Structures are given as structure tokens and as C-alpha cells.
Coordinates of C-alpha atoms in Angstrom, one line a residue:
Chain K
M1 CA 4.2 -9.9 15.7
F2 CA 2.5 -12.3 13.4
W3 CA 4.2 -15.3 14.7
K4 CA 3.2 -14.9 18.3
R5 CA 1.1 -17.8 19.5
N6 CA -1.7 -15.6 21.1
Y7 CA -2.4 -13.9 17.8
R8 CA -2.1 -17.0 15.6
L9 CA -4.7 -18.8 17.7
H10 CA -7.1 -15.8 17.6
P11 CA -10.2 -16.1 15.2
E12 CA -9.5 -12.5 14.0
Y13 CA -6.1 -13.7 12.7
R14 CA -7.8 -16.1 10.5
Q15 CA -10.0 -13.4 9.1
G16 CA -6.9 -11.2 8.5
V17 CA -5.5 -14.0 6.5
R18 CA -8.7 -14.7 4.5
D19 CA -8.9 -10.9 3.6
L20 CA -5.2 -10.7 2.4
V21 CA -5.6 -14.0 0.5
S22 CA -7.8 -12.4 -1.9
V23 CA -5.2 -10.0 -3.1
A24 CA -2.0 -12.2 -2.6
T25 CA -1.9 -12.9 -6.3
G26 CA -1.6 -9.3 -7.1
I27 CA 1.0 -8.9 -4.2
G28 CA 3.0 -11.8 -5.5
A29 CA 2.8 -10.5 -9.1
W30 CA 4.2 -7.1 -8.1
G31 CA 6.9 -8.8 -5.7
L32 CA 8.0 -11.2 -8.5
M33 CA 8.6 -8.3 -10.8
T34 CA 10.4 -6.1 -8.3
G35 CA 12.6 -9.1 -7.8
V36 CA 13.1 -9.1 -11.5
A37 CA 13.8 -5.3 -11.8
M38 CA 16.5 -5.4 -9.0
V39 CA 18.6 -8.1 -10.9
K40 CA 18.1 -6.6 -14.2
S41 CA 19.2 -3.2 -13.0
G42 CA 22.6 -4.7 -12.4
M43 CA 22.3 -5.6 -8.6
S44 CA 24.3 -8.8 -7.3
T45 CA 22.1 -11.5 -6.0
L46 CA 23.3 -10.7 -2.5
E47 CA 22.4 -7.0 -2.8
A48 CA 18.9 -8.1 -4.3
V49 CA 18.1 -10.4 -1.5
A50 CA 19.4 -8.1 1.3
M51 CA 17.2 -5.4 -0.4
T52 CA 14.1 -7.6 -0.4
L53 CA 14.4 -8.9 3.1
T54 CA 15.2 -5.6 4.7
V55 CA 13.4 -2.8 2.9
Y56 CA 10.0 -4.4 2.3
A57 CA 8.6 -1.4 0.6
G58 CA 7.8 -2.2 -3.2
S59 CA 7.1 1.3 -4.4
A60 CA 10.2 2.7 -2.6
Q61 CA 12.4 -0.2 -4.0
L62 CA 11.1 0.5 -7.5
A63 CA 11.8 4.0 -7.2
S64 CA 15.3 3.8 -5.7
I65 CA 16.5 0.9 -8.0
P66 CA 17.4 3.0 -11.0
L67 CA 18.9 5.7 -8.9
I68 CA 21.2 3.0 -7.3
A69 CA 22.0 1.7 -10.8
A70 CA 23.0 5.3 -11.9
G71 CA 25.1 6.0 -9.0
A72 CA 23.0 8.8 -7.7
P73 CA 24.1 10.4 -4.4
L74 CA 22.9 8.7 -1.2
W75 CA 20.9 11.7 0.1
V76 CA 19.0 11.7 -3.2
I77 CA 18.0 8.0 -3.0
L78 CA 17.0 8.3 0.6
A79 CA 14.9 11.5 0.0
T80 CA 13.1 9.8 -2.9
A81 CA 12.5 6.7 -0.7
F82 CA 11.2 8.9 2.1
C83 CA 8.8 10.9 -0.2
V84 CA 7.4 7.7 -1.9
N85 CA 6.8 6.4 1.7
L86 CA 5.2 9.6 3.0
R87 CA 1.9 7.9 2.8
F88 CA 3.0 5.6 5.4
V89 CA 3.5 8.6 7.8
V90 CA -0.1 9.4 7.2
F91 CA -1.0 5.7 8.0
S92 CA 1.0 5.8 11.0
A93 CA -0.7 9.0 12.5
H94 CA -4.0 7.1 11.8
L95 CA -2.8 3.9 13.5
R96 CA -1.2 5.2 16.4
P97 CA -4.3 4.9 18.8
Y98 CA -4.5 1.1 17.7
V99 CA -1.1 0.4 18.9
M100 CA -0.1 2.5 21.7
H101 CA -1.0 -0.2 24.3
L102 CA 2.1 -2.3 23.0
P103 CA 5.6 -1.9 24.1
L104 CA 7.8 0.3 21.7
W105 CA 9.6 -2.5 20.1
E106 CA 6.2 -4.2 19.1
R107 CA 4.9 -1.1 17.9
L108 CA 8.1 -0.7 15.6
V109 CA 7.7 -4.4 14.3
T110 CA 4.0 -3.8 13.8
G111 CA 4.7 -0.5 11.8
Y112 CA 7.4 -2.0 9.8
L113 CA 5.2 -5.0 8.8
T114 CA 2.2 -2.7 8.0
A115 CA 2.3 -2.1 4.2
D116 CA -0.4 -0.5 2.0
L117 CA -2.8 -3.2 1.7
S118 CA -2.5 -4.3 5.2
Y119 CA -3.2 -0.8 6.4
V120 CA -6.2 -0.4 4.0
F121 CA -7.8 -3.8 5.2
F122 CA -7.3 -2.9 8.7
A123 CA -8.7 0.6 8.5
K124 CA -11.7 -1.0 6.8
R125 CA -12.4 -3.6 9.2
Y126 CA -11.7 -1.3 12.4
P127 CA -13.1 2.2 11.2
H128 CA -13.4 3.4 15.0
H129 CA -10.2 3.9 16.9
P130 CA -9.9 2.6 20.3
E131 CA -10.7 4.8 23.3
A132 CA -9.3 5.0 26.7
D133 CA -12.1 2.6 27.8
T134 CA -11.7 0.0 25.0
P135 CA -11.5 -3.5 26.7
A136 CA -8.1 -5.3 26.4
A137 CA -9.8 -8.1 24.5
Q138 CA -10.9 -5.7 21.6
L139 CA -7.4 -4.4 21.3
E140 CA -6.1 -7.9 21.1
S141 CA -8.4 -9.0 18.4
Q142 CA -7.7 -6.0 16.4
Q143 CA -3.8 -6.6 16.7
A144 CA -4.5 -10.4 15.9
Y145 CA -6.4 -9.4 12.7
L146 CA -3.7 -7.0 11.7
M147 CA -0.9 -9.6 12.3
G148 CA -2.8 -12.3 10.2
N149 CA -3.1 -9.7 7.3
C150 CA 0.5 -8.8 7.7
A151 CA 1.7 -12.3 7.6
I152 CA 0.0 -13.2 4.2
N153 CA 1.3 -9.9 2.8
Y154 CA 4.8 -10.7 4.1
V155 CA 4.8 -14.3 2.8
A156 CA 3.3 -13.4 -0.6
W157 CA 5.6 -10.6 -1.2
M158 CA 8.9 -12.1 0.2
G159 CA 8.3 -15.6 -1.6
A160 CA 7.6 -14.0 -4.8
S161 CA 10.4 -11.5 -4.8
L162 CA 12.8 -14.3 -4.1
V163 CA 11.5 -16.3 -6.9
G164 CA 11.9 -13.1 -9.1
I165 CA 15.5 -12.7 -8.2
A166 CA 16.1 -16.4 -8.8
A167 CA 14.3 -16.4 -12.1
A168 CA 15.1 -13.0 -13.3
N169 CA 16.4 -14.1 -16.7
A170 CA 13.6 -16.5 -17.3
I171 CA 10.8 -13.9 -16.9
P172 CA 10.5 -11.5 -19.6
T173 CA 9.8 -8.0 -18.3
H174 CA 7.7 -7.1 -21.6
W175 CA 5.0 -9.5 -20.2
G176 CA 4.3 -6.7 -17.9
L177 CA 3.1 -9.1 -15.1
E178 CA 3.5 -6.2 -12.5
F179 CA 0.3 -5.0 -13.8
A180 CA -1.3 -7.6 -11.5
G181 CA -0.2 -5.5 -8.5
I182 CA -1.9 -2.4 -10.0
L183 CA -5.2 -4.5 -10.5
A184 CA -4.8 -5.8 -6.8
L185 CA -4.5 -2.1 -5.5
M186 CA -7.6 -1.2 -7.8
G187 CA -9.7 -3.9 -6.4
V188 CA -9.1 -2.6 -2.9
M189 CA -9.6 1.0 -4.1
L190 CA -13.0 -0.1 -5.4
S191 CA -14.0 -1.9 -2.1
L192 CA -13.4 1.5 -0.3
A193 CA -15.4 3.4 -2.6
S194 CA -18.4 3.2 -0.2
S195 CA -19.8 6.8 -0.5
P196 CA -20.0 9.6 -3.0
L197 CA -17.3 11.8 -1.1
R198 CA -15.0 8.9 -1.1
M199 CA -15.5 8.2 -4.8
L200 CA -14.9 11.9 -5.5
S201 CA -11.7 11.9 -3.4
M202 CA -10.5 8.9 -5.4
A203 CA -11.1 10.6 -8.8
V204 CA -9.8 14.0 -7.7
S205 CA -6.6 12.4 -6.3
G206 CA -5.9 10.2 -9.3
A207 CA -6.5 13.3 -11.6
A208 CA -4.2 15.5 -9.3
A209 CA -1.5 12.6 -9.4
V210 CA -1.5 12.8 -13.2
A211 CA -1.3 16.6 -13.4
A212 CA 1.4 16.8 -10.8
F213 CA 3.3 13.8 -12.3
A214 CA 6.2 16.0 -13.2
L215 CA 7.0 16.8 -9.7
P216 CA 10.4 15.4 -8.3
L217 CA 10.6 12.4 -5.9
K218 CA 7.3 11.2 -6.7
L219 CA 5.8 14.1 -4.6
N220 CA 2.7 13.8 -7.0
I221 CA 1.4 11.3 -4.7
V222 CA 1.4 13.1 -1.5
T223 CA 0.3 16.4 -3.2
A224 CA -2.6 14.3 -4.7
I225 CA -3.8 12.9 -1.3
G226 CA -3.6 16.4 0.2
V227 CA -5.8 18.0 -2.6
A228 CA -8.3 15.2 -2.4
V229 CA -8.6 15.0 1.3
V230 CA -8.8 18.8 1.7
L231 CA -11.5 19.1 -1.0
A232 CA -13.5 16.1 0.6
L233 CA -13.4 17.9 3.9
A234 CA -14.5 21.2 2.6
L235 CA -17.4 19.4 0.8
E236 CA -18.3 17.6 3.8
R237 CA -18.5 20.8 5.8
A238 CA -20.7 22.4 3.1
R239 CA -22.9 19.5 3.2
P240 CA -22.7 17.0 6.1
P241 CA -23.1 13.6 4.4
A242 CA -26.0 11.2 5.2
V243 CA -25.2 7.9 6.9
T244 CA -23.0 5.9 4.4
A245 CA -22.7 2.1 3.8
T246 CA -19.9 1.9 6.4
G247 CA -21.6 4.0 8.9
V248 CA -18.7 6.4 9.1
P249 CA -20.1 9.9 9.7
G250 CA -20.3 10.9 13.2
E251 CA -18.0 12.3 16.0
K252 CA -15.7 9.2 16.6
N253 CA -14.3 8.6 13.2
G254 CA -10.5 7.9 12.5
Chain I
M1 CA 24.6 -9.7 -12.7
G2 CA 26.6 -7.2 -10.9
E3 CA 29.3 -7.4 -8.2
T4 CA 28.3 -6.9 -4.5
D5 CA 29.3 -3.5 -3.4
G6 CA 29.7 -2.1 0.1
W7 CA 28.2 1.3 -0.7
T8 CA 25.2 -0.3 -2.2
L9 CA 24.7 -2.5 1.0
L10 CA 24.9 0.5 3.1
T11 CA 22.3 2.2 0.9
I12 CA 20.0 -0.8 1.3
A13 CA 20.4 -0.7 5.0
L14 CA 19.6 3.0 5.2
L15 CA 16.5 2.4 2.9
A16 CA 15.5 -0.2 5.3
A17 CA 15.6 2.4 8.0
V18 CA 13.5 4.8 5.8
T19 CA 10.9 2.1 5.9
V20 CA 10.8 1.7 9.6
L21 CA 10.9 5.5 10.2
T22 CA 8.1 6.3 7.8
R23 CA 5.8 3.5 8.8
C24 CA 6.4 4.0 12.5
L25 CA 6.8 7.8 12.8
F26 CA 3.9 8.6 15.1
F27 CA 4.4 5.2 17.1
I28 CA 7.7 6.3 18.5
S29 CA 6.8 8.8 21.2
S30 CA 4.5 7.5 23.9
R31 CA 3.6 10.9 25.1
P32 CA -0.2 11.5 25.1
W33 CA -1.2 13.1 21.7
S34 CA -4.1 13.0 19.5
L35 CA -4.8 14.0 15.9
P36 CA -7.0 17.2 15.8
H37 CA -10.5 16.6 14.6
W38 CA -10.4 17.8 11.2
A39 CA -7.5 15.4 10.7
Q40 CA -9.4 12.5 11.9
R41 CA -12.2 13.3 9.6
G42 CA -9.7 13.6 6.7
L43 CA -8.3 10.2 7.4
Q44 CA -11.5 8.6 6.2
Y45 CA -10.6 9.9 2.7
A46 CA -6.8 9.4 2.8
P47 CA -6.6 5.6 2.2
I48 CA -8.8 5.7 -1.1
A49 CA -6.9 8.9 -2.2
A50 CA -3.6 7.1 -1.6
L51 CA -4.7 4.3 -4.0
G52 CA -6.2 6.7 -6.5
A53 CA -2.9 8.5 -6.6
V54 CA -1.0 5.3 -7.1
V55 CA -3.3 3.6 -9.4
I56 CA -4.7 5.9 -11.9
P57 CA -1.3 7.5 -13.3
E58 CA -0.2 3.6 -13.8
V59 CA -3.5 3.0 -15.8
V60 CA -3.5 6.2 -18.0
M61 CA 0.2 7.3 -18.3
T62 CA 3.2 6.0 -20.2
Q63 CA 6.8 7.4 -19.6
G64 CA 5.4 10.5 -17.7
H65 CA 2.7 11.4 -20.4
L66 CA -0.9 10.6 -20.8
I67 CA -1.5 7.8 -23.5
G68 CA -2.8 9.1 -26.7
T69 CA -4.2 5.8 -28.0
W70 CA -7.1 3.7 -26.9
Q71 CA -5.1 0.6 -28.1
D72 CA -3.7 0.2 -24.6
P73 CA -4.2 -3.2 -22.8
R74 CA -4.4 -1.5 -19.4
L75 CA -7.6 0.4 -20.2
F76 CA -9.5 -2.8 -21.2
A77 CA -7.9 -4.7 -18.3
V78 CA -9.2 -2.1 -15.9
A79 CA -12.6 -1.9 -17.6
A80 CA -12.9 -5.7 -17.3
G81 CA -11.6 -5.5 -13.7
V82 CA -14.1 -2.9 -12.7
A83 CA -17.0 -4.6 -14.2
W84 CA -16.2 -7.9 -12.5
F85 CA -15.9 -6.0 -9.3
R86 CA -19.3 -4.4 -9.7
W87 CA -20.9 -7.8 -10.2
N88 CA -19.0 -9.7 -7.7
K89 CA -17.2 -7.5 -5.2
G90 CA -14.2 -10.0 -5.2
V91 CA -10.5 -8.6 -5.3
L92 CA -9.0 -11.8 -6.7
G93 CA -11.5 -12.0 -9.5
T94 CA -10.9 -8.5 -10.4
I95 CA -7.1 -9.4 -10.6
V96 CA -7.6 -12.6 -12.6
V97 CA -10.2 -11.2 -14.9
G98 CA -8.0 -8.0 -15.4
M99 CA -4.9 -10.1 -16.3
T100 CA -6.9 -12.3 -18.7
V101 CA -7.7 -9.3 -20.8
Y102 CA -4.5 -7.6 -20.3
L103 CA -2.0 -10.5 -21.4
P104 CA -3.6 -11.5 -24.7
L105 CA -3.7 -8.0 -25.8
R106 CA -0.2 -7.2 -24.7
L107 CA 1.4 -10.5 -25.8
G108 CA -1.0 -11.4 -28.8
L109 CA -1.6 -7.8 -30.4
G110 CA 1.5 -6.3 -29.0
W111 CA -0.5 -3.4 -27.6
G112 CA 1.4 -1.0 -25.2
G113 CA 4.5 -3.2 -25.3

């Protein structure tokens, strides 16, 4: 929980805040345009506010907004959101060892709050997952970092989305401000491109997502991740990589 | 502005449940379990692959098709953003520089509108 005092006072919390502040403009622009898109699709203010405050998943919202407006069957809307969110299932498999020391309800809140950029920054700062003998202080500082970073993501997204809902008719969609969100994701993507195999998986995944774009339910994204990861693993096996900038190779990676 | 509709509110509540379910799927059971080794190795590549799969189509496609013109503000914005990132490594600067190139091309020249 990012409002918990013992996290807020931890130095790693401030580091998490600093890291996310660097992308908050992009998150904000993306949230703003998601707010605008909800209202312009014909949702009432109450519905748009409810969606912002509860769903908290920009890409799933953007995918489901036109389906709701078109009166699509409920299962189609939910299946679409699930598929768009499948990458979070991958993230949760990765983050599991980092959160299992917490009680269930706190794990659920942590997972709910951990959107794309929070996950990416966290995985970058803590590449090695904790083991059974990891000291409690280390677990606490990891969690403090994650919560500081989620706090900024949450505030930037929610604040901007609510502004977008309130000012929907004053912000022309043809300005294309949501592109700032793509630039934010791109900046983070570039900061992860620390080894040749990672760059290759980025390029392969992007090309596969374009090639498979016609798949329904945005399944092109998960397909592309699968193709890129399998290819990177095959190449890694064929030619074990030298030590990279982040020191990732070795037995204990996650 | 539309009317509030009970069915839409139900849909929204279930969408929130989908968010929790997908983000927490592997957090729910506390039985001992760990990922197989190959999957742990693969997770090294998953974050950047996920971002590539989201970002790249948003830059080179319009309405589900590859763009057929170089007069698209996104290409120039991305080039400027990448150049900034290589020089400075800052994500905020990447966003600001990219949008500084993007908005005049889009609003001034009407590209990609």
C-alpha cells in the first residue's frame, strides 16, 4: 500500500517516486486522453469516473470503450480486456517471489496497483528475485520502492483522467496528445535495451505485433511477446551471452 | 454526454475484477511454487518485448495498416525522441522532445491528422 507510513518514510520510496516522476508527463497525457475518450464515446460522467477509479488499466479501458459504446455482449468486452491484460499475468508470475511474504490482501492491492511502467521500473531496479534467506529489511525496501513508484503512477493517471473527463469537450482529440503516452513507453523501452538479445527481442516483438495485428482481441501483443521470448531463449542457448550492462546472465535471474 | 446505465456500471465493475485477476493471478495461491528455469530466463526478455509489441504498432500503423507515407509526425517524433535518449538517457526529455516535434507537424502541417 503506498500510503503506509513505514513505506513512505523509507529512502527507497523516494527513489521509486523519482523514477516514476520522469515518465509522469507521458502517463498524465495518456490518462488525460483516456478520460476524453470515455466521455466522447457517450459514457455518462458517473460511468467515466467509475471506470477511471476502478478499472485502472489504460489499454484495457481504451479497448473496451468502443465495445461498450457499440453494445457488444458482456463476455466479448471482458474477454477483450482479459486478453489485452494478459501481459500482466506474465508480470504477476515474475513478481510472485517478491510479494509472497505479504498477507493476501496486501498482495492483491500491490498487484492491482502495479501497472506497466511500475512493473518495468521495479524489474529493472531489482533484477534478482528474493530467496528464502533474503533478509526482511531487503524485502521491505523492495516493497517501499514499488509503492513509491506506484503512488506516482496512480496520482498522475487518476488526476489526469479526471481532468480529461471534466474537460472532455475543451480538448480536441485531433491534437493527438495521447502520443505522449507512447513516447513515455518508448523511453522506458529504450532504457531496458541493455543487451543485444534484448534489443533483438524488442525488434522481433514489434515486428510480430505488426504482422499479427489482424488477430482479434488484441492477441497480437501476447503472441508477439511469446515469439520474441522464445527466439531470445533459443539464441541464448545457442550462444550464451557475455556479461551485459545490467549483469543479468547467471543462474539466479528472474 | 450519455445517461448512466446499470448494465454499463456492471460491465465496469467486472472490468475492474479483470484488472485485479490478471495483475494478481500468480499472487493468489500461497502454496510453494516457482517458475521453471527456462521461464525465469525468458522473463528477462518479456518486459522489453511487451513494450515493443505495444509501442511499435502505435508508431508505424494507422487503422490496422502499415503507413505508406513518410509524412507522418510520429516517425519524426520517434526519431527525435530516440536521438535525445541516446544522448541524454532521460525519459522525460524523450517525451518532451518527441512532442515538441510531433505537435507542430500534426497541427501546423496537418500530417497524420
